[in-house]
Coordinates of C-alpha atoms and ligand atoms in Angstrom, one line a residue:
X1 CA 33.4 14.6 -46.4
X2 CA 33.4 10.8 -45.8
X3 CA 33.7 7.6 -47.8
X4 CA 32.2 4.2 -47.1
X5 CA 32.3 0.7 -48.6
X6 CA 29.6 -1.9 -48.6
X7 CA 29.0 -5.3 -50.2
X8 CA 25.9 -6.7 -51.7
X9 CA 24.1 -9.6 -49.9
X10 CA 22.4 -12.7 -51.3
X11 CA 19.1 -13.6 -49.6
X12 CA 18.7 -17.2 -48.4
X13 CA 15.1 -16.6 -47.2
X14 CA 13.9 -13.9 -49.7
X15 CA 12.2 -10.6 -49.2
X16 CA 9.6 -10.0 -51.9
X17 CA 6.7 -7.9 -50.6
X18 CA 6.2 -4.8 -48.4
X19 CA 4.0 -4.3 -45.4
X20 CA 1.1 -1.9 -45.9
X21 CA 1.9 1.8 -45.2
X22 CA 5.0 3.8 -45.9
X23 CA 8.5 3.5 -44.4
X24 CA 9.4 0.6 -46.6
X25 CA 8.9 -2.2 -44.0
X26 CA 8.9 -5.7 -45.4
X27 CA 5.9 -8.0 -45.2
X28 CA 8.1 -10.9 -44.0
X29 CA 11.5 -11.5 -42.4
X30 CA 14.6 -12.5 -44.5
X31 CA 18.1 -13.9 -44.1
X32 CA 21.2 -13.2 -46.2
X33 CA 24.9 -13.7 -46.8
X34 CA 27.0 -10.5 -47.2
X35 CA 29.6 -11.3 -49.9
X36 CA 33.1 -9.9 -50.4
X37 CA 34.6 -9.2 -53.9
X38 CA 31.6 -7.2 -55.1
X39 CA 31.5 -3.7 -53.6
X40 CA 30.1 -0.2 -53.7
X41 CA 32.2 2.8 -52.6
X42 CA 30.3 6.0 -51.9
X43 CA 31.5 9.5 -51.0
X44 CA 29.3 12.1 -49.4
X45 CA 30.0 15.9 -49.1
X46 CA 28.0 19.0 -48.5
X47 CA 27.0 20.9 -51.7
X48 CA 25.1 24.0 -52.7
X49 CA 22.8 21.9 -54.9
X50 CA 22.2 18.1 -54.8
X51 CA 24.3 16.1 -57.3
X52 CA 24.4 12.4 -57.7
X53 CA 27.1 10.6 -59.7
X54 CA 26.8 6.8 -60.3
X55 CA 29.8 5.1 -61.8
X56 CA 31.1 8.5 -62.8
X57 CA 27.9 9.7 -64.6
X58 CA 25.7 12.5 -63.4
X59 CA 22.2 11.0 -62.8
X60 CA 18.7 11.9 -61.6
X61 CA 17.8 9.1 -59.2
X62 CA 14.3 9.5 -57.6
X63 CA 15.0 6.7 -55.1
X64 CA 18.2 8.3 -53.8
X65 CA 16.7 11.9 -53.9
X66 CA 13.6 10.8 -51.9
X67 CA 15.8 9.1 -49.4
X68 CA 18.1 12.1 -49.0
X69 CA 15.0 14.3 -48.4
X70 CA 13.9 12.0 -45.6
X71 CA 17.4 12.0 -44.1
X72 CA 17.5 15.8 -44.4
X73 CA 14.2 16.1 -42.6
X74 CA 15.5 14.0 -39.7
X75 CA 19.0 15.4 -39.4
X76 CA 19.1 18.7 -41.3
X77 CA 21.9 17.5 -43.6
X78 CA 21.1 19.9 -46.4
X79 CA 22.0 19.5 -50.1
X80 CA 24.7 16.9 -50.8
X81 CA 27.1 15.7 -53.4
X82 CA 27.0 11.9 -53.7
X83 CA 29.5 9.9 -55.7
X84 CA 29.0 6.2 -55.8
X85 CA 30.8 3.5 -57.8
X86 CA 30.2 -0.3 -58.2
X87 CA 32.8 -2.8 -59.3
X88 CA 30.0 -5.0 -60.7
X89 CA 27.0 -4.5 -63.0
X90 CA 24.4 -2.1 -61.6
X91 CA 20.6 -2.9 -61.5
X92 CA 20.9 -6.4 -62.9
X93 CA 20.0 -8.6 -60.0
X94 CA 23.3 -8.4 -58.1
X95 CA 21.9 -6.3 -55.2
X96 CA 23.5 -3.0 -56.1
X97 CA 20.8 -1.1 -54.3
X98 CA 21.6 -3.1 -51.1
X99 CA 25.3 -2.2 -51.2
X100 CA 24.5 1.3 -52.5
X101 CA 22.2 2.4 -49.7
X102 CA 24.3 0.6 -47.0
X103 CA 27.4 2.6 -48.2
X104 CA 25.4 5.8 -48.4
X105 CA 24.0 5.6 -44.9
X106 CA 27.4 4.7 -43.5
X107 CA 29.0 7.7 -45.3
X108 CA 26.2 10.0 -44.1
X109 CA 26.6 8.9 -40.5
X110 CA 30.3 9.6 -40.7
X111 CA 30.1 12.9 -42.6
X112 CA 27.7 14.4 -40.1
X113 CA 29.1 12.6 -37.0
X114 CA 25.6 11.4 -36.2
X115 CA 26.7 8.5 -34.0
X116 CA 23.9 6.1 -35.2
X117 CA 24.4 2.6 -33.9
X118 CA 24.1 -0.5 -36.1
X119 CA 20.4 -1.1 -35.6
X120 CA 19.6 2.6 -36.3
X121 CA 21.9 2.6 -39.4
X122 CA 20.2 -0.6 -40.7
X123 CA 16.7 1.0 -40.2
X124 CA 17.9 4.0 -42.3
X125 CA 19.3 1.8 -44.9
X126 CA 16.1 -0.2 -45.1
X127 CA 14.2 3.1 -45.7
X128 CA 16.3 3.5 -48.8
X129 CA 16.1 -0.2 -50.0
X130 CA 14.8 -3.1 -47.9
X131 CA 17.7 -5.4 -48.7
X132 CA 20.2 -2.7 -47.8
X133 CA 19.6 -3.1 -44.1
X134 CA 21.2 -6.6 -44.3
X135 CA 24.4 -5.2 -46.0
X136 CA 25.1 -3.3 -42.8
X137 CA 26.1 -6.6 -41.2
X138 CA 29.0 -9.0 -41.8
X139 CA 28.6 -12.7 -42.6
X140 CA 25.0 -13.9 -42.2
X141 CA 22.3 -11.4 -41.3
X142 CA 18.5 -11.3 -40.7
X143 CA 16.1 -8.5 -41.4
X144 CA 13.3 -8.9 -38.9
X145 CA 10.9 -7.0 -36.6
X146 CA 12.6 -6.0 -33.4
X147 CA 10.9 -3.8 -30.8
X148 CA 8.4 -2.6 -33.3
X149 CA 10.7 -1.7 -36.1
X150 CA 12.4 -3.7 -38.9
X151 CA 16.1 -3.9 -38.5
X152 CA 19.1 -6.1 -39.4
X153 CA 21.0 -8.3 -37.1
X154 CA 24.3 -10.2 -37.6
X155 CA 23.6 -13.8 -36.7
X156 CA 26.9 -15.5 -37.8
X157 CA 30.3 -13.9 -38.3
X158 CA 32.2 -14.8 -41.5
X159 CA 34.8 -16.8 -39.4
X160 CA 32.1 -18.8 -37.5
X161 CA 30.8 -20.6 -40.7
X162 CA 32.8 -19.6 -43.8
X163 CA 30.8 -20.2 -47.0
X164 CA 31.5 -19.4 -50.6
X165 CA 29.3 -17.8 -53.2
X166 CA 30.2 -18.3 -56.9
X167 CA 28.3 -15.6 -59.0
X168 CA 27.7 -16.5 -62.6
X169 CA 27.0 -13.5 -64.7
X170 CA 24.6 -14.3 -67.6
X171 CA 24.2 -10.8 -68.9
X172 CA 25.3 -7.3 -67.8
X173 CA 22.0 -5.7 -69.0
X174 CA 19.8 -3.7 -66.5
X175 CA 16.6 -5.4 -65.5
X176 CA 13.4 -4.0 -67.0
X177 CA 11.2 -4.0 -63.9
X178 CA 12.6 -2.7 -60.6
X179 CA 12.2 -4.7 -57.4
X180 CA 9.9 -2.1 -55.8
X181 CA 7.5 -2.1 -58.9
X182 CA 7.8 -5.9 -59.1
X183 CA 6.9 -6.4 -55.4
X184 CA 3.8 -4.2 -55.7
X185 CA 2.8 -6.1 -58.9
X186 CA 3.1 -9.4 -57.1
X187 CA 1.2 -8.2 -54.1
X188 CA -1.7 -7.0 -56.1
X189 CA -1.9 -9.7 -58.8
X190 CA -0.3 -13.0 -57.8
X191 CA -2.8 -15.6 -56.5
X192 CA 0.1 -17.1 -54.5
X193 CA 1.2 -14.0 -52.8
X194 CA -0.5 -14.5 -49.4
X195 CA 0.8 -18.1 -49.1
X196 CA 4.3 -16.9 -50.0
X197 CA 4.3 -14.3 -47.2
X198 CA 2.9 -16.8 -44.7
X199 CA 5.4 -19.5 -45.6
X200 CA 8.4 -17.1 -45.6
X201 CA 7.9 -16.5 -41.9
X202 CA 8.1 -20.3 -41.2
X203 CA 11.1 -20.7 -43.5
X204 CA 12.9 -17.9 -41.7
X205 CA 12.8 -19.9 -38.4
X206 CA 13.9 -23.2 -40.1
X207 CA 16.7 -21.3 -41.8
X208 CA 17.9 -19.7 -38.6
X209 CA 18.0 -23.2 -37.0
X210 CA 20.1 -24.5 -40.0
X211 CA 22.6 -21.7 -39.5
X212 CA 22.8 -22.3 -35.8
X213 CA 23.5 -26.0 -36.4
X214 CA 25.8 -25.3 -39.5
X215 CA 23.6 -27.7 -41.3
X216 CA 24.5 -27.2 -45.0
X217 CA 22.0 -29.6 -46.5
X218 CA 19.1 -28.0 -44.6
X219 CA 20.3 -24.5 -45.6
X220 CA 20.5 -25.5 -49.2
X221 CA 17.0 -27.0 -49.2
X222 CA 15.4 -23.9 -47.7
X223 CA 17.4 -21.5 -49.9
X224 CA 16.4 -23.2 -53.1
X225 CA 12.8 -23.5 -52.0
X226 CA 12.6 -19.9 -51.0
X227 CA 14.1 -18.8 -54.3
X228 CA 11.8 -20.9 -56.4
X229 CA 8.7 -19.9 -54.4
X230 CA 9.6 -16.3 -54.9
X231 CA 10.1 -16.8 -58.7
X232 CA 6.8 -18.7 -58.8
X233 CA 5.1 -15.6 -57.3
X234 CA 7.0 -13.3 -59.7
X235 CA 6.0 -15.5 -62.7
X236 CA 2.3 -15.7 -61.6
X237 CA 2.1 -11.9 -61.3
X238 CA 0.3 -10.0 -64.1
X239 CA 2.0 -9.0 -66.3
X240 CA 4.4 -11.9 -65.5
X241 CA 7.8 -11.0 -64.0
X242 CA 10.3 -13.4 -65.7
X243 CA 13.7 -12.4 -64.5
X244 CA 15.5 -15.5 -65.9
X245 CA 17.0 -16.1 -69.3
X246 CA 18.0 -19.3 -71.0
X247 CA 21.5 -19.2 -69.4
X248 CA 19.9 -19.0 -65.9
X249 CA 18.1 -22.3 -66.6
X250 CA 21.3 -23.9 -68.0
X251 CA 23.0 -22.9 -64.7
X252 CA 20.2 -24.3 -62.5
X253 CA 20.6 -27.6 -64.4
X254 CA 24.4 -27.5 -63.9
X255 CA 24.1 -27.0 -60.2
X256 CA 21.7 -29.8 -59.8
X257 CA 24.0 -32.0 -61.8
X258 CA 27.0 -31.0 -59.6
X259 CA 24.9 -32.1 -56.6
X260 CA 24.0 -35.4 -58.1
X261 CA 27.8 -36.0 -58.5
X262 CA 28.3 -35.4 -54.8
X263 CA 29.3 -31.7 -54.7
X264 CA 27.8 -29.7 -51.8
X265 CA 26.3 -26.8 -53.7
X266 CA 22.9 -25.0 -54.1
X267 CA 21.7 -22.1 -56.2
X268 CA 19.9 -18.8 -55.6
X269 CA 18.5 -16.3 -58.1
X270 CA 17.3 -12.8 -57.3
X271 CA 15.4 -10.2 -59.3
X272 CA 17.6 -10.7 -62.3
X273 CA 19.1 -13.5 -64.4
X274 CA 22.4 -14.1 -62.5
X275 CA 23.0 -17.4 -60.6
X276 CA 24.6 -17.5 -57.2
X277 CA 26.0 -20.9 -56.3
X278 CA 26.5 -21.3 -52.6
X279 CA 29.0 -23.9 -51.5
X280 CA 31.7 -24.7 -49.0
X281 CA 35.0 -22.9 -49.5
X282 CA 36.9 -26.2 -50.3
X283 CA 34.5 -26.9 -53.3
X284 CA 34.3 -23.4 -54.7
X285 CA 37.1 -23.7 -57.3
X286 CA 35.4 -26.8 -58.8
X287 CA 32.0 -25.1 -58.7
X288 CA 33.4 -22.0 -60.4
X289 CA 35.2 -23.9 -63.2
X290 CA 32.0 -26.0 -63.9
X291 CA 29.8 -22.9 -64.0
X292 CA 32.3 -21.0 -66.2
X293 CA 31.8 -23.8 -68.8
X294 CA 28.0 -23.6 -68.8
X295 CA 26.8 -22.4 -72.2
X296 CA 26.2 -18.7 -72.2
X297 CA 27.9 -17.8 -68.9
X298 CA 29.9 -14.6 -69.5
X299 CA 32.1 -14.7 -66.4
X300 CA 32.1 -15.9 -62.8
X301 CA 33.2 -14.3 -59.5
X302 CA 34.2 -16.5 -56.6
X303 CA 33.2 -14.7 -53.3
X304 CA 33.6 -15.4 -49.6
X305 CA 31.6 -13.9 -46.8
X306 CA 32.1 -10.1 -46.5
X307 CA 32.2 -7.4 -43.9
X308 CA 29.2 -5.1 -43.1
X309 CA 29.3 -1.5 -44.4
X310 CA 32.2 0.4 -43.1
X311 CA 33.9 3.8 -43.5
X312 CA 37.2 4.0 -45.5
X313 CA 40.0 6.5 -45.3
X314 CA 39.8 9.1 -48.1
X315 CA 42.4 8.7 -50.8
Ligands
2P0_401 C1 16.1 -10.1 -51.4 N1 15.3 -8.8 -53.4 O1 15.6 -10.5 -50.3 C2 15.1 -9.9 -52.5 C3 15.2 -11.1 -53.4 C4 15.3 -9.2 -54.8 C5 14.9 -10.6 -54.8 O2 15.4 -7.4 -51.8 O3 12.0 -1.8 -52.9 O4 16.0 -3.5 -53.9 O5 14.3 -1.1 -52.5 O6 13.0 -2.3 -50.7 O7 15.8 -4.2 -51.5 C6 15.5 -6.5 -53.9 O8 14.7 -5.5 -53.4 O9 13.8 -3.5 -52.8 C7 15.4 -7.6 -53.0 P1 13.2 -2.1 -52.2 P2 15.2 -4.1 -52.9 O10 17.3 -9.7 -51.5

């Protein structure tokens, strides 16, 4: 039996679209921040029959079961008992599948003493959920093609360039269209999809340069652009994928207003209605108090950069 902890990550250059074929490879590279405060803790143990508990409830989860079947085929791990808990809303655009699969792979590696290294663990996490590969890494990570496979790499440790992410929760409801279904819908129906994938690859290089130079303004420009392009692709899919609500729009306006008042801050939004405001640590309390006062915001969480998935001692 083993237990592991992983944090969600927020993409700066987004992943929204898969390469043709199986194995869950992305169609374009991405970059993200692993955040602290939000976390998934997952325990794995051998069992007579597979059981999956999410936040204390017994569930049937096809995505997890399919992944466990693949893992069993590769390593002969047999039926397992999985218990996973999140300290934040599940399935509502806060990357719970990223932290979930990162924690699961880390706990599996430990339980069966497989000795998988970080690139291998990230490839396995990606097979579960594309974004999960990046939650294997601390600080800032890429998901890119390396030696013929898609794996995550840490490109900036939390201490090298500390950044803050203020999460504004606008609703705790689950999203109605999963990311996998949404990506396929965008690929097959959005007239902007091809341009989006081509441009993501260019923005990936520009974003990496901004991180190398610790250029906050450039990072902000690329991040908001990647986020809005992705949502334009989502909205131009058929049926349209509109993950925002009215509070999301209020928060976008608030962040732009903060910027016009001289605060260094930019926003990002994933496949859900929550806002993530990325800022420098010295400005994060101010950003948090301003976002908390935006009409409709339920609560805020002030995060720093977090550690990659790691094992934890059993209680
Ligand atoms: C990202 N998202 O780069 C983008 C931005 C959501 C919006 O990766 O199908 O749950 O399991 O590979 O990783 C969410 O998609 O999708 C995601 P699958 P995943 O963070």
